[in-house]
CSV table of C-alpha atoms and ligand atoms in Angstrom, one decimal:
chain,number,residue,atom,x,y,z
A,15,UNK,CA,0.0,0.0,0.0
A,16,UNK,CA,1.4,3.4,-0.9
A,17,UNK,CA,2.0,6.0,1.8
A,18,UNK,CA,-0.8,8.5,2.3
A,19,UNK,CA,-0.4,12.0,0.9
A,20,UNK,CA,0.6,14.9,3.2
A,21,UNK,CA,-1.6,18.0,3.4
A,22,UNK,CA,0.9,20.8,3.3
A,23,UNK,CA,0.3,24.6,3.8
A,24,UNK,CA,3.8,25.9,2.7
A,25,UNK,CA,7.0,24.5,1.1
A,26,UNK,CA,10.0,26.8,1.6
A,27,UNK,CA,13.0,25.5,-0.4
A,28,UNK,CA,15.7,27.3,1.7
A,29,UNK,CA,15.7,28.8,5.1
A,30,UNK,CA,18.1,29.6,7.8
A,31,UNK,CA,15.4,30.3,10.4
A,32,UNK,CA,13.8,26.9,10.9
A,33,UNK,CA,16.6,24.9,12.5
A,34,UNK,CA,20.4,24.5,12.1
A,35,UNK,CA,22.1,25.3,8.8
A,36,UNK,CA,20.3,25.8,5.5
A,37,UNK,CA,17.2,23.7,5.5
A,38,UNK,CA,14.0,23.1,3.6
A,39,UNK,CA,10.9,23.7,5.6
A,40,UNK,CA,7.5,22.1,5.1
A,41,UNK,CA,4.6,23.5,7.1
A,42,UNK,CA,1.7,21.0,7.3
A,43,UNK,CA,-2.0,22.0,7.3
A,44,UNK,CA,-4.1,20.9,10.3
A,45,UNK,CA,-3.5,20.9,14.0
A,46,UNK,CA,-5.8,19.3,16.6
A,47,UNK,CA,-3.9,20.7,19.5
A,48,UNK,CA,-4.8,24.4,19.2
A,49,UNK,CA,-2.6,26.0,21.8
A,50,UNK,CA,-3.9,29.4,23.0
A,51,UNK,CA,-1.8,32.1,21.5
A,52,UNK,CA,-0.6,30.0,18.6
A,53,UNK,CA,0.8,32.2,15.8
A,54,UNK,CA,-0.5,29.9,13.0
A,55,UNK,CA,-4.3,29.6,13.6
A,56,UNK,CA,-4.7,29.5,9.8
A,57,UNK,CA,-3.1,26.1,10.0
A,58,UNK,CA,-5.6,24.6,12.5
A,59,UNK,CA,-8.1,23.5,9.9
A,60,UNK,CA,-7.4,20.1,8.3
A,61,UNK,CA,-9.1,21.5,5.2
A,62,UNK,CA,-7.2,23.6,2.7
A,63,UNK,CA,-3.5,23.3,1.8
A,64,UNK,CA,-2.5,20.9,-0.8
A,65,UNK,CA,-2.4,17.1,-0.6
A,66,UNK,CA,1.0,16.0,-1.9
A,67,UNK,CA,2.6,12.6,-2.2
A,68,UNK,CA,5.5,11.8,0.0
A,69,UNK,CA,7.5,10.9,-3.0
A,70,UNK,CA,6.9,14.3,-4.5
A,71,UNK,CA,7.9,16.0,-1.4
A,72,UNK,CA,11.2,13.9,-1.1
A,73,UNK,CA,11.9,14.9,-4.7
A,74,UNK,CA,11.3,18.6,-4.0
A,75,UNK,CA,13.5,18.5,-0.8
A,76,UNK,CA,16.4,16.8,-2.5
A,77,UNK,CA,16.2,19.1,-5.5
A,78,UNK,CA,16.5,22.1,-3.1
A,79,UNK,CA,20.0,21.0,-2.2
A,80,UNK,CA,19.9,21.8,1.5
A,81,UNK,CA,21.4,19.9,4.4
A,82,UNK,CA,18.0,18.8,5.9
A,83,UNK,CA,14.3,19.2,6.2
A,84,UNK,CA,12.2,20.8,9.0
A,85,UNK,CA,8.7,19.5,9.5
A,86,UNK,CA,6.4,21.9,11.3
A,87,UNK,CA,2.9,23.2,11.2
A,88,UNK,CA,0.3,22.6,12.0
A,89,UNK,CA,1.0,19.4,13.7
A,90,UNK,CA,3.2,16.9,12.0
A,91,UNK,CA,2.2,14.0,14.2
A,92,UNK,CA,-1.4,14.5,13.1
A,93,UNK,CA,-0.2,13.2,9.7
A,94,UNK,CA,2.6,10.8,10.9
A,95,UNK,CA,2.4,8.1,8.1
A,96,UNK,CA,3.0,10.4,5.1
A,97,UNK,CA,5.6,12.5,7.0
A,98,UNK,CA,7.4,9.4,8.2
A,99,UNK,CA,7.8,8.4,4.5
A,100,UNK,CA,9.1,11.9,3.7
A,101,UNK,CA,11.5,11.9,6.7
A,102,UNK,CA,12.9,8.5,6.0
A,103,UNK,CA,13.2,9.3,2.2
A,104,UNK,CA,15.4,12.3,2.8
A,105,UNK,CA,17.4,10.7,5.5
A,106,UNK,CA,18.2,7.8,3.1
A,107,UNK,CA,19.8,10.6,1.0
A,108,UNK,CA,21.9,11.8,4.0
A,109,UNK,CA,19.9,14.8,5.0
A,110,UNK,CA,19.0,15.6,8.6
A,111,UNK,CA,15.4,15.7,9.9
A,112,UNK,CA,14.1,18.2,12.5
A,113,UNK,CA,10.5,17.9,13.6
A,114,UNK,CA,8.3,20.2,15.7
A,115,UNK,CA,5.3,18.9,17.6
A,116,UNK,CA,2.8,20.3,20.0
A,117,UNK,CA,2.6,16.8,21.8
A,118,UNK,CA,5.0,16.1,24.6
A,119,UNK,CA,7.6,13.6,23.8
A,120,UNK,CA,6.2,11.2,26.5
A,121,UNK,CA,2.8,11.3,24.7
A,122,UNK,CA,4.5,10.5,21.5
A,123,UNK,CA,6.5,7.6,23.0
A,124,UNK,CA,3.4,6.2,24.6
A,125,UNK,CA,1.5,6.3,21.3
A,126,UNK,CA,4.5,4.5,19.7
A,127,UNK,CA,4.6,1.8,22.4
A,128,UNK,CA,0.8,1.4,22.2
A,129,UNK,CA,1.4,0.3,18.7
A,130,UNK,CA,1.0,3.4,16.6
A,131,UNK,CA,3.4,2.4,13.9
A,132,UNK,CA,3.2,5.6,12.0
A,133,UNK,CA,4.1,7.7,15.1
A,134,UNK,CA,7.0,5.3,15.8
A,135,UNK,CA,8.2,5.6,12.2
A,136,UNK,CA,8.2,9.4,12.2
A,137,UNK,CA,10.1,9.3,15.6
A,138,UNK,CA,12.5,6.9,14.1
A,139,UNK,CA,13.2,9.1,11.1
A,140,UNK,CA,13.7,12.3,13.2
A,141,UNK,CA,17.1,13.5,14.4
A,142,UNK,CA,15.9,16.4,16.5
A,143,UNK,CA,12.4,16.7,17.9
A,144,UNK,CA,11.1,19.9,19.5
A,145,UNK,CA,8.2,18.7,21.5
A,146,UNK,CA,5.5,20.2,23.7
A,147,UNK,CA,2.6,22.6,23.3
A,148,UNK,CA,3.2,26.4,22.9
A,149,UNK,CA,2.6,28.2,26.2
A,150,UNK,CA,2.2,31.9,25.8
A,151,UNK,CA,2.9,32.5,29.5
A,152,UNK,CA,6.3,30.8,29.2
A,153,UNK,CA,7.8,32.6,26.2
A,154,UNK,CA,11.4,31.4,25.5
A,155,UNK,CA,13.8,34.3,24.9
A,156,UNK,CA,17.0,32.2,25.1
A,157,UNK,CA,16.8,29.1,23.0
A,158,UNK,CA,16.7,29.2,19.3
A,159,UNK,CA,13.6,27.9,17.5
A,160,UNK,CA,11.6,27.2,20.7
A,161,UNK,CA,8.5,29.2,21.3
A,162,UNK,CA,8.1,28.5,25.1
A,163,UNK,CA,10.3,27.2,27.8
A,164,UNK,CA,8.3,24.1,28.4
A,165,UNK,CA,9.2,22.7,25.0
A,166,UNK,CA,11.8,20.0,25.0
A,167,UNK,CA,14.6,19.5,22.6
A,168,UNK,CA,14.9,15.7,22.2
A,169,UNK,CA,18.0,14.4,20.4
A,170,UNK,CA,16.8,11.2,18.9
A,171,UNK,CA,20.2,10.8,17.1
A,172,UNK,CA,23.6,12.6,17.5
A,173,UNK,CA,23.3,14.3,14.1
A,174,UNK,CA,22.1,17.7,15.3
A,175,UNK,CA,23.3,17.5,18.8
A,176,UNK,CA,25.9,20.2,18.7
A,177,UNK,CA,24.2,22.9,16.7
A,178,UNK,CA,22.7,26.2,17.8
A,179,UNK,CA,21.9,29.5,16.3
A,180,UNK,CA,20.3,32.9,17.2
A,181,UNK,CA,16.6,33.3,16.6
A,182,UNK,CA,16.0,34.7,13.1
A,183,UNK,CA,13.0,36.1,11.3
A,184,UNK,CA,12.8,35.8,7.5
A,185,UNK,CA,10.6,37.9,5.3
A,186,UNK,CA,9.7,36.6,1.7
A,187,UNK,CA,8.1,38.7,-0.9
A,188,UNK,CA,6.8,37.0,-3.9
A,189,UNK,CA,6.6,38.5,-7.5
A,190,UNK,CA,2.9,39.1,-7.0
A,191,UNK,CA,3.6,41.1,-3.8
A,192,UNK,CA,2.5,38.6,-1.2
A,193,UNK,CA,4.6,38.7,2.0
A,194,UNK,CA,5.3,35.7,4.2
A,195,UNK,CA,7.1,35.8,7.5
A,196,UNK,CA,8.8,32.8,9.1
A,197,UNK,CA,11.1,32.1,12.0
A,198,UNK,CA,10.8,33.1,15.6
A,199,UNK,CA,10.8,36.4,17.4
A,200,UNK,CA,8.9,37.5,20.5
A,201,UNK,CA,5.4,38.7,19.8
A,202,UNK,CA,6.0,42.4,20.3
A,203,UNK,CA,8.9,42.4,17.8
A,204,UNK,CA,6.8,40.5,15.3
A,205,UNK,CA,3.8,42.7,15.7
A,206,UNK,CA,6.0,45.8,15.0
A,207,UNK,CA,7.5,44.1,12.0
A,208,UNK,CA,4.1,43.1,10.6
A,209,UNK,CA,2.6,46.5,11.2
A,210,UNK,CA,5.1,47.9,8.6
A,211,UNK,CA,4.3,45.2,6.0
A,212,UNK,CA,1.6,45.3,3.3
A,213,UNK,CA,-1.6,43.6,4.0
A,214,UNK,CA,-1.2,40.5,2.0
A,215,UNK,CA,0.9,38.8,4.5
A,216,UNK,CA,1.1,35.5,6.4
A,217,UNK,CA,3.3,34.1,9.0
A,218,UNK,CA,4.5,30.7,9.6
A,219,UNK,CA,6.2,30.2,12.8
A,220,UNK,CA,7.7,27.3,14.6
A,221,UNK,CA,6.2,27.4,18.1
B,12,LIG,S1,1.7,26.0,18.5
B,12,LIG,FE1,1.9,24.2,17.1
B,12,LIG,S2,0.8,22.6,18.3
B,12,LIG,FE2,0.2,24.5,19.2
B,12,LIG,S3,-1.7,25.0,18.1
B,12,LIG,FE3,-0.1,26.1,17.0
B,12,LIG,S4,0.5,24.7,15.4
B,12,LIG,FE4,-0.7,23.5,16.9
């Protein structure tokens, strides 16, 4: 049986704001966790986005020529089977995989040991997991990529163990004038930045 398609919201070929080094980022559409204060409420609905086959996503990531892929959203573990195929496909080519989740690592481990093979496969194909819901009362001003201090960096392999970077924000302007912001900064900084941008804008943050 072929792997199920992944409902994606955005594919960014190259970014230095969503994990260590130059990476490709895939935001998935749909999140059942719905943390208060989430910056990506447009990604809550499991409708919309584009259904894309894992093979096509692997091909796009490899064509981008970056050192790895970052899976974020939305909630990657709400679509674990298709994303496990993407993650294992790019890892076979030597790339690293970083995955964000609003579920605590203990919850994911439990699902895995309860027999959820898709969750187990996505954990197996991830090098660095950033796990836990976003807590707006616990904003993280120190660690890169994390939105709140409760979120756990879980090194599932040694491949991304010794990497760090400052928080960054990237602004992308398309030929049609649409503006997209990604990366992480505290809400006040982001609000000030977005206030200066044109109205056709969207933001895709790792939280
Ligand atoms: S922060 Fe992440 S897990 Fe929480 S609601 Fe937003 S997308 Fe979902």
